[in-house]
Amino acid sequence: MSLRTVLLATAATLGFAASPALAQQQAASEETVEVEQIVVTGTAIRGVAPVGSATVGITREDIQAAPARDASSLVAQLPQASSLGTTLQSSGGRAAGVNLRGLGNNATLVLFDGRRVVPQGGNSQISDPNLIPFSAIERVEVVTDGASAIYGSDAVAGVVNYITRRAFDGAEITGRTVHSLYDKYEFDGVIGRTWKGGSILYAGAWDKNDSVPRSALPFMMQDLRDYGGNDNRLVGTTVYPGINGALLIGNNVYGLPVGNGQVPDAASVLALQGNPELYDSSYLYDNYTARERFSNMVKVRQELRPGMEIGYTGIYNLRKNSSRSGDGFERVAIRLTPDSPYYVAGMPNPAANQTVVYNFSLNNPDVSRHQNNKEETLNQSIDFVADLPKDFRLNALVSYGKTESCNVCQPQVNTTIANVIANDPAWNFNPFQSGPQAGAMALVGGFLQQYDTTLFDSVIKVDGPLFNVPAGTVRIAAGAQFSRYKLYLHAQNTLNLTGSYQTSRFTKSDREVSSAFAEVFVPFVNESQNVPFIQALDLSAAVRFDDYSDAGNTTNPKVGLTWRPNDEFLIRGSWGTSFRAPTLIESNPATVGQTNRVWVSNGLNDPNIPVTNPATGQSAVLSRGGNTAGLRPESAEIWSFGTEYRPNALPDLRLGLTYYAVDYEDRIENLPNQTLILSSPDTYDLMQDFYIPALQPGSCVNGDYSTYNPAYLPWLSDPNAVYSPSTINDCSLIGIIAGGRLNLGRVKQSGLDFTANYRHDTEFGQFVFNASYSKILDLQKSVVAGGPMFDTLDTYGFQVSNRARAGISFIRGGLRANLNASYIGSYINDATITVAGKKLPDTDIPSWTTFDAGLSYDFDQAESPILRDLRLAVNIQNVFDKDPPIVLSGTSAVDVGNHNPYGRVWTIEFTKKF
């Protein structure tokens, strides 16, 4: 019996077992014994709060009032967090992560009830918090400083711990609909039963949304001339033609006349030189994927005897995505040799090969080009808790998780057949024929990229009191952990003459991690000692040793101090080191490799690095991406210092201020904005170590590697490289960008976090005020280890220095109304593009403020059994439908890392308890 079958069978049993609880709810609750422990984030010691660390809490009440309705966005809305590469909007709706401080979602550790889960994703492995049903979340605890001394790898920027709901009797079901540029429908709920010494709970969810075409977002179209950008439908020899196609000879682009399948004459083609019919492929692509998701969670706990209990947690998630991908079907390069029956005679270079750029998508509109991804994740854990003598406690945990993912499952242009299909009449394909034709189906290949990832994790910990001191009890926690990760990748394609699947990549990786950790809590002063200016003074110290079978070992300490001078002020500080080991994907170059011919902006004015397309100021280069062997773990040193103030005169007011500083070395990341490497002398000075100048000789023949500059041969023959379809002439290449994922230098960041919370009761109802503001004081980066640091504060692609969120809520009986404002500060777009041969100057991107509103009513005390325990809610994100600022960088005019491009979002929700 499979693990999935066991989990689903448990859920079915739960549904049967819970039904008598609904009829006997009151009687059962009188005998309930709460056996589940309260999870505390940021410490391994039972019964104490994290010492010295800044924490942020999102309560169940906050979750209900928040406009966000996915686990990732709950955290992304915090000023201490970032949307850079994390939200469903910025990832196109596939997977989401969590990114504290803008340091990357792999630098934030995501936990569920204090436990790791198997990572999700294919080419980029992350912990997707949307793994569990939204209704299962009781609260979220965020630690905003490093915590590797407690948890090990990934806890560099902090820890986000999703605490799931405790066992309860009864049932609760929620339905919601979301309307924006897409429509989404969701149902989720929980059902449970408790008994003396035990409990069982099941949470389940289903949601489905449709897709958003790229053309629905005008600032994501290819033709951006209305925004001051380029018409990206034609850049050099990269052309997106209409239904008639285009013809390429060398570096020249020709339009093709309307015909009935006959070979056009040279005169009609020459008349259309540089003027092909163009089509915006944004009409053929989806920006936000259609998605259907099922998630389930089962929690069972049982007291074996007083002081001893066992628990089981199972999480199952199935995510299916479907979106129009295309992958080159709108510009298939059909090669014509001089002996082809479709060769256009009388054109320049009469002995050269010609290329027809054929728009398969427009000519064959009924052929699916959808990318269909499927990811199935299962996590199961058993934990055991036993009280030991002298108030010590043993905790043991064993977990197993597996993710099976078809990361990329899609049709793909069979470039092998495209090179021969028009040269042999047996293929029955005419590149000049408009409309569907049976012979064109040979161009449709397939690509499958499947990942299997497994995690086995075991932890044992003992904690309890060591001895007493005048201020209280010194407590300790110590334990060990062993983890094993395995990864399998199998990629197949049909890029051959037979159209049969062949293995293009097969690789596997594994890792074992052995760890030991300890933490001690020491109270130095308490209130009863009457020490002047010290009501309480507590110290914690933790250390963890991790030994990786493939990445060496590391030791990370952390020290925290909390000082309460009186009952109004609290002062805290912490220091520690953290690290992140490369994921199994990142550390294996056979998993991801992409080497493409691309056009890049060239603003160097260097004759040795010439501009090859004067109309756009661009040059053709070979750009390498993907993973790199021998990556080292990242490491970081983190300081934090803060204070909290709760005045006696206003006990419902709470103010907080935190200063933090992160020094992050050996960052594993893609070479940032690598296609801008030649855009300016300043950029080139910073990144020239990653550029290899390589002009092609005059004797170069496109496609004949023996005639190329030898510098290209190692890259073109790399067994780990995959090439996307391209119409760029190799003889126009001027160099190589040696990019991809690398250990890229250092990041130093420091900043301040402000928080304010206040509740005020009036005869009309209760008002609640909340505000938080994060200010980055300094953000510097170096591209290479030991290289010069340069300022990236408030520049494109990095965290914005000013982020804030403030809101007011009104509560009266079952009525709750709230209004929130979100502020993202201004920054500079220094990654501007070249238009009409001139690079645009750096641009000031204005600040962006949007408002969210919510209204709900809880019919807790209603007399009607239909209305009783019913909650109705309406939430609106971006109430005034404010457009994002225009950011011209790359091939779009919006920065989805900072601005949500989907406009106003309505959510209507009902929740019913039974």
mmCIF file of N, CA and C in Angstrom, residues 483-590:
data_model
loop_
_atom_site.group_PDB
_atom_site.id
_atom_site.type_symbol
_atom_site.label_atom_id
_atom_site.label_comp_id
_atom_site.label_asym_id
_atom_site.label_seq_id
_atom_site.Cartn_x
_atom_site.Cartn_y
_atom_site.Cartn_z
ATOM 1 N N SER A 483 19.705 13.676 8.522
ATOM 2 C CA SER A 483 18.837 13.866 7.366
ATOM 3 C C SER A 483 19.489 13.244 6.141
ATOM 4 N N ARG A 484 18.636 12.751 5.257
ATOM 5 C CA ARG A 484 19.124 12.227 3.980
ATOM 6 C C ARG A 484 18.236 12.771 2.866
ATOM 7 N N TYR A 485 18.861 13.392 1.875
ATOM 8 C CA TYR A 485 18.163 13.936 0.717
ATOM 9 C C TYR A 485 18.569 13.142 -0.527
ATOM 10 N N LYS A 486 17.607 12.908 -1.406
ATOM 11 C CA LYS A 486 17.905 12.261 -2.678
ATOM 12 C C LYS A 486 17.148 12.987 -3.784
ATOM 13 N N LEU A 487 17.792 13.075 -4.938
ATOM 14 C CA LEU A 487 17.202 13.743 -6.096
ATOM 15 C C LEU A 487 17.445 12.908 -7.337
ATOM 16 N N TYR A 488 16.389 12.736 -8.131
ATOM 17 C CA TYR A 488 16.488 12.070 -9.437
ATOM 18 C C TYR A 488 15.895 13.001 -10.482
ATOM 19 N N LEU A 489 16.595 13.153 -11.583
ATOM 20 C CA LEU A 489 16.113 13.945 -12.707
ATOM 21 C C LEU A 489 16.172 13.107 -13.973
ATOM 22 N N HIS A 490 15.055 13.066 -14.686
ATOM 23 C CA HIS A 490 15.005 12.364 -15.973
ATOM 24 C C HIS A 490 14.343 13.295 -16.975
ATOM 25 N N ALA A 491 15.113 13.738 -17.959
ATOM 26 C CA ALA A 491 14.596 14.616 -19.006
ATOM 27 C C ALA A 491 14.602 13.866 -20.330
ATOM 28 N N GLN A 492 13.492 13.982 -21.069
ATOM 29 C CA GLN A 492 13.363 13.315 -22.358
ATOM 30 C C GLN A 492 12.840 14.310 -23.391
ATOM 31 N N ASN A 493 13.203 14.074 -24.638
ATOM 32 C CA ASN A 493 12.641 14.879 -25.718
ATOM 33 C C ASN A 493 12.544 14.040 -26.981
ATOM 34 N N THR A 494 11.869 14.588 -27.964
ATOM 35 C CA THR A 494 11.708 13.894 -29.244
ATOM 36 C C THR A 494 12.401 14.669 -30.366
ATOM 37 N N LEU A 495 13.484 15.350 -30.037
ATOM 38 C CA LEU A 495 14.176 16.184 -31.020
ATOM 39 C C LEU A 495 15.081 15.326 -31.899
ATOM 40 N N ASN A 496 14.455 14.462 -32.664
ATOM 41 C CA ASN A 496 15.185 13.587 -33.582
ATOM 42 C C ASN A 496 14.309 13.350 -34.812
ATOM 43 N N LEU A 497 14.846 12.640 -35.780
ATOM 44 C CA LEU A 497 14.128 12.455 -37.043
ATOM 45 C C LEU A 497 12.970 11.473 -36.930
ATOM 46 N N THR A 498 12.988 10.613 -35.910
ATOM 47 C CA THR A 498 11.916 9.622 -35.772
ATOM 48 C C THR A 498 10.770 10.127 -34.910
ATOM 49 N N GLY A 499 10.984 11.205 -34.137
ATOM 50 C CA GLY A 499 9.945 11.720 -33.263
ATOM 51 C C GLY A 499 9.687 10.854 -32.048
ATOM 52 N N SER A 500 10.612 9.947 -31.736
ATOM 53 C CA SER A 500 10.468 9.077 -30.564
ATOM 54 C C SER A 500 11.219 9.687 -29.389
ATOM 55 N N TYR A 501 10.738 9.383 -28.168
ATOM 56 C CA TYR A 501 11.363 9.963 -26.987
ATOM 57 C C TYR A 501 12.758 9.381 -26.766
ATOM 58 N N GLN A 502 13.674 10.272 -26.440
ATOM 59 C CA GLN A 502 15.044 9.898 -26.119
ATOM 60 C C GLN A 502 15.443 10.604 -24.831
ATOM 61 N N THR A 503 16.292 9.991 -24.051
ATOM 62 C CA THR A 503 16.756 10.590 -22.805
ATOM 63 C C THR A 503 17.806 11.643 -23.106
ATOM 64 N N SER A 504 17.544 12.870 -22.673
ATOM 65 C CA SER A 504 18.515 13.945 -22.860
ATOM 66 C C SER A 504 19.307 14.219 -21.591
ATOM 67 N N ARG A 505 18.722 13.925 -20.445
ATOM 68 C CA ARG A 505 19.429 14.072 -19.168
ATOM 69 C C ARG A 505 18.933 13.010 -18.215
ATOM 70 N N PHE A 506 19.856 12.398 -17.529
ATOM 71 C CA PHE A 506 19.499 11.541 -16.402
ATOM 72 C C PHE A 506 20.593 11.702 -15.373
ATOM 73 N N THR A 507 20.212 12.167 -14.208
ATOM 74 C CA THR A 507 21.212 12.383 -13.170
ATOM 75 C C THR A 507 20.569 12.185 -11.806
ATOM 76 N N LYS A 508 21.368 11.914 -10.833
ATOM 77 C CA LYS A 508 20.883 11.774 -9.463
ATOM 78 C C LYS A 508 21.916 12.348 -8.514
ATOM 79 N N SER A 509 21.427 12.815 -7.385
ATOM 80 C CA SER A 509 22.273 13.374 -6.342
ATOM 81 C C SER A 509 21.742 12.902 -5.000
ATOM 82 N N ASP A 510 22.635 12.812 -4.034
ATOM 83 C CA ASP A 510 22.186 12.490 -2.686
ATOM 84 C C ASP A 510 23.082 13.186 -1.683
ATOM 85 N N ARG A 511 22.570 13.313 -0.498
ATOM 86 C CA ARG A 511 23.280 14.033 0.563
ATOM 87 C C ARG A 511 22.854 13.487 1.908
ATOM 88 N N GLU A 512 23.797 13.365 2.813
ATOM 89 C CA GLU A 512 23.522 13.028 4.201
ATOM 90 C C GLU A 512 24.053 14.138 5.094
ATOM 91 N N VAL A 513 23.266 14.477 6.103
ATOM 92 C CA VAL A 513 23.641 15.547 7.021
ATOM 93 C C VAL A 513 23.513 15.025 8.447
ATOM 94 N N SER A 514 24.596 15.106 9.189
ATOM 95 C CA SER A 514 24.593 14.736 10.611
ATOM 96 C C SER A 514 24.820 16.002 11.430
ATOM 97 N N SER A 515 23.986 16.192 12.436
ATOM 98 C CA SER A 515 24.026 17.449 13.181
ATOM 99 C C SER A 515 23.917 17.191 14.673
ATOM 100 N N ALA A 516 24.505 18.099 15.443
ATOM 101 C CA ALA A 516 24.355 18.111 16.903
ATOM 102 C C ALA A 516 24.143 19.554 17.327
ATOM 103 N N PHE A 517 23.284 19.764 18.323
ATOM 104 C CA PHE A 517 22.963 21.127 18.725
ATOM 105 C C PHE A 517 22.720 21.184 20.225
ATOM 106 N N ALA A 518 22.905 22.367 20.785
ATOM 107 C CA ALA A 518 22.642 22.597 22.211
ATOM 108 C C ALA A 518 22.283 24.054 22.411
ATOM 109 N N GLU A 519 21.458 24.306 23.411
ATOM 110 C CA GLU A 519 21.053 25.669 23.743
ATOM 111 C C GLU A 519 20.867 25.751 25.249
ATOM 112 N N VAL A 520 21.278 26.869 25.835
ATOM 113 C CA VAL A 520 21.140 27.059 27.270
ATOM 114 C C VAL A 520 20.470 28.400 27.524
ATOM 115 N N PHE A 521 19.598 28.432 28.521
ATOM 116 C CA PHE A 521 18.909 29.656 28.939
ATOM 117 C C PHE A 521 19.316 29.960 30.372
ATOM 118 N N VAL A 522 19.803 31.200 30.590
ATOM 119 C CA VAL A 522 20.281 31.591 31.921
ATOM 120 C C VAL A 522 19.579 32.868 32.357
ATOM 121 N N PRO A 523 18.756 32.823 33.416
ATOM 122 C CA PRO A 523 18.188 34.058 33.970
ATOM 123 C C PRO A 523 19.174 34.675 34.970
ATOM 124 N N PHE A 524 19.604 35.914 34.721
ATOM 125 C CA PHE A 524 20.566 36.565 35.614
ATOM 126 C C PHE A 524 19.883 37.371 36.718
ATOM 127 N N VAL A 525 18.774 38.019 36.345
ATOM 128 C CA VAL A 525 18.078 38.867 37.312
ATOM 129 C C VAL A 525 16.585 38.697 37.101
ATOM 130 N N ASN A 526 15.832 38.658 38.205
ATOM 131 C CA ASN A 526 14.375 38.719 38.087
ATOM 132 C C ASN A 526 13.834 39.831 38.981
ATOM 133 N N GLU A 527 12.553 40.073 38.877
ATOM 134 C CA GLU A 527 11.950 41.230 39.525
ATOM 135 C C GLU A 527 12.057 41.169 41.044
ATOM 136 N N SER A 528 12.017 39.948 41.602
ATOM 137 C CA SER A 528 12.022 39.824 43.067
ATOM 138 C C SER A 528 13.351 40.213 43.689
ATOM 139 N N GLN A 529 14.412 40.351 42.878
ATOM 140 C CA GLN A 529 15.724 40.685 43.439
ATOM 141 C C GLN A 529 15.910 42.180 43.647
ATOM 142 N N ASN A 530 14.983 42.976 43.131
ATOM 143 C CA ASN A 530 15.008 44.423 43.334
ATOM 144 C C ASN A 530 16.346 45.058 42.941
ATOM 145 N N VAL A 531 16.865 44.685 41.784
ATOM 146 C CA VAL A 531 18.096 45.280 41.266
ATOM 147 C C VAL A 531 17.725 46.571 40.532
ATOM 148 N N PRO A 532 18.352 47.678 40.878
ATOM 149 C CA PRO A 532 18.006 48.942 40.201
ATOM 150 C C PRO A 532 18.172 48.849 38.690
ATOM 151 N N PHE A 533 17.190 49.348 37.970
ATOM 152 C CA PHE A 533 17.183 49.433 36.504
ATOM 153 C C PHE A 533 17.215 48.068 35.809
ATOM 154 N N ILE A 534 17.047 47.002 36.573
ATOM 155 C CA ILE A 534 17.006 45.676 35.952
ATOM 156 C C ILE A 534 15.858 44.894 36.579
ATOM 157 N N GLN A 535 14.734 44.904 35.908
ATOM 158 C CA GLN A 535 13.622 44.093 36.364
ATOM 159 C C GLN A 535 13.826 42.635 35.978
ATOM 160 N N ALA A 536 14.426 42.414 34.798
ATOM 161 C CA ALA A 536 14.745 41.064 34.350
ATOM 162 C C ALA A 536 15.900 41.129 33.367
ATOM 163 N N LEU A 537 16.750 40.120 33.413
ATOM 164 C CA LEU A 537 17.887 40.012 32.494
ATOM 165 C C LEU A 537 18.102 38.537 32.189
ATOM 166 N N ASP A 538 17.906 38.164 30.914
ATOM 167 C CA ASP A 538 18.007 36.763 30.513
ATOM 168 C C ASP A 538 19.005 36.627 29.368
ATOM 169 N N LEU A 539 19.695 35.503 29.373
ATOM 170 C CA LEU A 539 20.682 35.201 28.337
ATOM 171 C C LEU A 539 20.391 33.832 27.751
ATOM 172 N N SER A 540 20.544 33.715 26.443
ATOM 173 C CA SER A 540 20.506 32.397 25.820
ATOM 174 C C SER A 540 21.728 32.258 24.924
ATOM 175 N N ALA A 541 22.226 31.046 24.816
ATOM 176 C CA ALA A 541 23.365 30.748 23.947
ATOM 177 C C ALA A 541 23.104 29.406 23.282
ATOM 178 N N ALA A 542 23.314 29.361 21.989
ATOM 179 C CA ALA A 542 23.072 28.133 21.231
ATOM 180 C C ALA A 542 24.225 27.901 20.271
ATOM 181 N N VAL A 543 24.451 26.644 19.937
ATOM 182 C CA VAL A 543 25.472 26.286 18.963
ATOM 183 C C VAL A 543 25.014 25.027 18.244
ATOM 184 N N ARG A 544 25.351 24.937 16.970
ATOM 185 C CA ARG A 544 24.967 23.771 16.168
ATOM 186 C C ARG A 544 26.115 23.422 15.231
ATOM 187 N N PHE A 545 26.358 22.126 15.106
ATOM 188 C CA PHE A 545 27.376 21.592 14.193
ATOM 189 C C PHE A 545 26.664 20.740 13.146
ATOM 190 N N ASP A 546 26.944 21.024 11.873
ATOM 191 C CA ASP A 546 26.351 20.276 10.765
ATOM 192 C C ASP A 546 27.463 19.730 9.878
ATOM 193 N N ASP A 547 27.385 18.447 9.575
ATOM 194 C CA ASP A 547 28.372 17.796 8.722
ATOM 195 C C ASP A 547 27.666 17.281 7.475
ATOM 196 N N TYR A 548 28.001 17.872 6.313
ATOM 197 C CA TYR A 548 27.394 17.513 5.036
ATOM 198 C C TYR A 548 28.311 16.548 4.284
ATOM 199 N N SER A 549 27.715 15.513 3.739
ATOM 200 C CA SER A 549 28.514 14.531 3.014
ATOM 201 C C SER A 549 29.114 15.099 1.738
ATOM 202 N N ASP A 550 28.528 16.200 1.213
ATOM 203 C CA ASP A 550 29.005 16.745 -0.055
ATOM 204 C C ASP A 550 29.453 18.199 0.029
ATOM 205 N N ALA A 551 29.244 18.861 1.159
ATOM 206 C CA ALA A 551 29.543 20.291 1.230
ATOM 207 C C ALA A 551 30.354 20.657 2.469
ATOM 208 N N GLY A 552 30.988 19.699 3.105
ATOM 209 C CA GLY A 552 31.812 19.993 4.261
ATOM 210 C C GLY A 552 30.999 20.186 5.526
ATOM 211 N N ASN A 553 31.624 20.772 6.546
ATOM 212 C CA ASN A 553 30.934 20.971 7.818
ATOM 213 C C ASN A 553 30.980 22.431 8.222
ATOM 214 N N THR A 554 30.100 22.772 9.131
ATOM 215 C CA THR A 554 30.011 24.151 9.589
ATOM 216 C C THR A 554 29.499 24.177 11.020
ATOM 217 N N THR A 555 30.000 25.127 11.796
ATOM 218 C CA THR A 555 29.565 25.332 13.181
ATOM 219 C C THR A 555 29.022 26.746 13.301
ATOM 220 N N ASN A 556 27.833 26.877 13.873
ATOM 221 C CA ASN A 556 27.179 28.177 13.945
ATOM 222 C C ASN A 556 26.671 28.444 15.354
ATOM 223 N N PRO A 557 27.153 29.501 15.983
ATOM 224 C CA PRO A 557 26.680 29.882 17.317
ATOM 225 C C PRO A 557 25.664 31.018 17.229
ATOM 226 N N LYS A 558 24.945 31.216 18.314
ATOM 227 C CA LYS A 558 24.071 32.377 18.453
ATOM 228 C C LYS A 558 23.942 32.719 19.934
ATOM 229 N N VAL A 559 23.980 34.024 20.238
ATOM 230 C CA VAL A 559 23.836 34.511 21.608
ATOM 231 C C VAL A 559 22.735 35.563 21.606
ATOM 232 N N GLY A 560 21.831 35.484 22.572
ATOM 233 C CA GLY A 560 20.760 36.457 22.701
ATOM 234 C C GLY A 560 20.661 36.984 24.118
ATOM 235 N N LEU A 561 20.303 38.243 24.256
ATOM 236 C CA LEU A 561 20.179 38.870 25.572
ATOM 237 C C LEU A 561 18.908 39.713 25.593
ATOM 238 N N THR A 562 18.113 39.550 26.649
ATOM 239 C CA THR A 562 16.910 40.355 26.848
ATOM 240 C C THR A 562 16.994 41.041 28.206
ATOM 241 N N TRP A 563 16.847 42.358 28.197
ATOM 242 C CA TRP A 563 16.941 43.162 29.430
ATOM 243 C C TRP A 563 15.659 43.964 29.553
ATOM 244 N N ARG A 564 14.990 43.803 30.678
ATOM 245 C CA ARG A 564 13.803 44.589 30.959
ATOM 246 C C ARG A 564 14.136 45.530 32.116
ATOM 247 N N PRO A 565 14.413 46.831 31.828
ATOM 248 C CA PRO A 565 14.766 47.748 32.924
ATOM 249 C C PRO A 565 13.596 48.066 33.843
ATOM 250 N N ASN A 566 12.370 48.029 33.316
ATOM 251 C CA ASN A 566 11.170 48.236 34.127
ATOM 252 C C ASN A 566 10.012 47.565 33.407
ATOM 253 N N ASP A 567 8.807 47.771 33.934
ATOM 254 C CA ASP A 567 7.682 47.058 33.337
ATOM 255 C C ASP A 567 7.142 47.732 32.081
ATOM 256 N N GLU A 568 7.812 48.797 31.610
ATOM 257 C CA GLU A 568 7.397 49.449 30.373
ATOM 258 C C GLU A 568 8.348 49.154 29.209
ATOM 259 N N PHE A 569 9.614 49.012 29.483
ATOM 260 C CA PHE A 569 10.619 48.861 28.422
ATOM 261 C C PHE A 569 11.199 47.445 28.410
ATOM 262 N N LEU A 570 11.514 46.999 27.213
ATOM 263 C CA LEU A 570 12.264 45.765 27.023
ATOM 264 C C LEU A 570 13.329 46.049 25.968
ATOM 265 N N ILE A 571 14.555 45.648 26.238
ATOM 266 C CA ILE A 571 15.674 45.840 25.308
ATOM 267 C C ILE A 571 16.263 44.467 25.010
ATOM 268 N N ARG A 572 16.489 44.193 23.731
ATOM 269 C CA ARG A 572 16.977 42.867 23.342
ATOM 270 C C ARG A 572 18.048 43.000 22.272
ATOM 271 N N GLY A 573 18.890 41.985 22.196
ATOM 272 C CA GLY A 573 19.936 41.959 21.173
ATOM 273 C C GLY A 573 20.377 40.529 20.930
ATOM 274 N N SER A 574 20.895 40.298 19.730
ATOM 275 C CA SER A 574 21.385 38.956 19.413
ATOM 276 C C SER A 574 22.521 39.058 18.411
ATOM 277 N N TRP A 575 23.346 38.052 18.414
ATOM 278 C CA TRP A 575 24.426 37.903 17.434
ATOM 279 C C TRP A 575 24.530 36.421 17.098
ATOM 280 N N GLY A 576 24.782 36.142 15.829
ATOM 281 C CA GLY A 576 24.957 34.746 15.447
ATOM 282 C C GLY A 576 25.456 34.630 14.028
ATOM 283 N N THR A 577 25.788 33.417 13.670
ATOM 284 C CA THR A 577 26.148 33.123 12.288
ATOM 285 C C THR A 577 25.158 32.112 11.732
ATOM 286 N N SER A 578 24.977 32.163 10.435
ATOM 287 C CA SER A 578 24.080 31.240 9.756
ATOM 288 C C SER A 578 24.698 30.798 8.448
ATOM 289 N N PHE A 579 24.090 29.805 7.824
ATOM 290 C CA PHE A 579 24.626 29.314 6.557
ATOM 291 C C PHE A 579 23.493 28.717 5.728
ATOM 292 N N ARG A 580 23.773 28.539 4.471
ATOM 293 C CA ARG A 580 22.860 27.814 3.577
ATOM 294 C C ARG A 580 23.682 26.943 2.657
ATOM 295 N N ALA A 581 23.408 25.657 2.697
ATOM 296 C CA ALA A 581 24.081 24.736 1.782
ATOM 297 C C ALA A 581 23.388 24.781 0.427
ATOM 298 N N PRO A 582 24.130 24.591 -0.666
ATOM 299 C CA PRO A 582 23.471 24.552 -1.981
ATOM 300 C C PRO A 582 22.475 23.405 -2.037
ATOM 301 N N THR A 583 21.356 23.630 -2.710
ATOM 302 C CA THR A 583 20.397 22.551 -2.889
ATOM 303 C C THR A 583 20.990 21.494 -3.813
ATOM 304 N N LEU A 584 20.365 20.327 -3.847
ATOM 305 C CA LEU A 584 20.863 19.277 -4.720
ATOM 306 C C LEU A 584 20.761 19.675 -6.189
ATOM 307 N N ILE A 585 19.784 20.502 -6.517
ATOM 308 C CA ILE A 585 19.684 21.020 -7.885
ATOM 309 C C ILE A 585 20.863 21.930 -8.182
ATOM 310 N N GLU A 586 21.128 22.881 -7.278
ATOM 311 C CA GLU A 586 22.182 23.870 -7.505
ATOM 312 C C GLU A 586 23.562 23.239 -7.600
ATOM 313 N N SER A 587 23.787 22.181 -6.849
ATOM 314 C CA SER A 587 25.129 21.611 -6.772
ATOM 315 C C SER A 587 25.418 20.589 -7.859
ATOM 316 N N ASN A 588 24.455 20.340 -8.740
ATOM 317 C CA ASN A 588 24.650 19.347 -9.793
ATOM 318 C C ASN A 588 24.499 20.022 -11.154
ATOM 319 N N PRO A 589 25.599 20.243 -11.899
ATOM 320 C CA PRO A 589 25.491 20.947 -13.183
ATOM 321 C C PRO A 589 24.732 20.164 -14.244
ATOM 322 N N ALA A 590 24.495 18.886 -14.015
ATOM 323 C CA ALA A 590 23.752 18.091 -14.991
ATOM 324 C C ALA A 590 22.244 18.287 -14.867
#
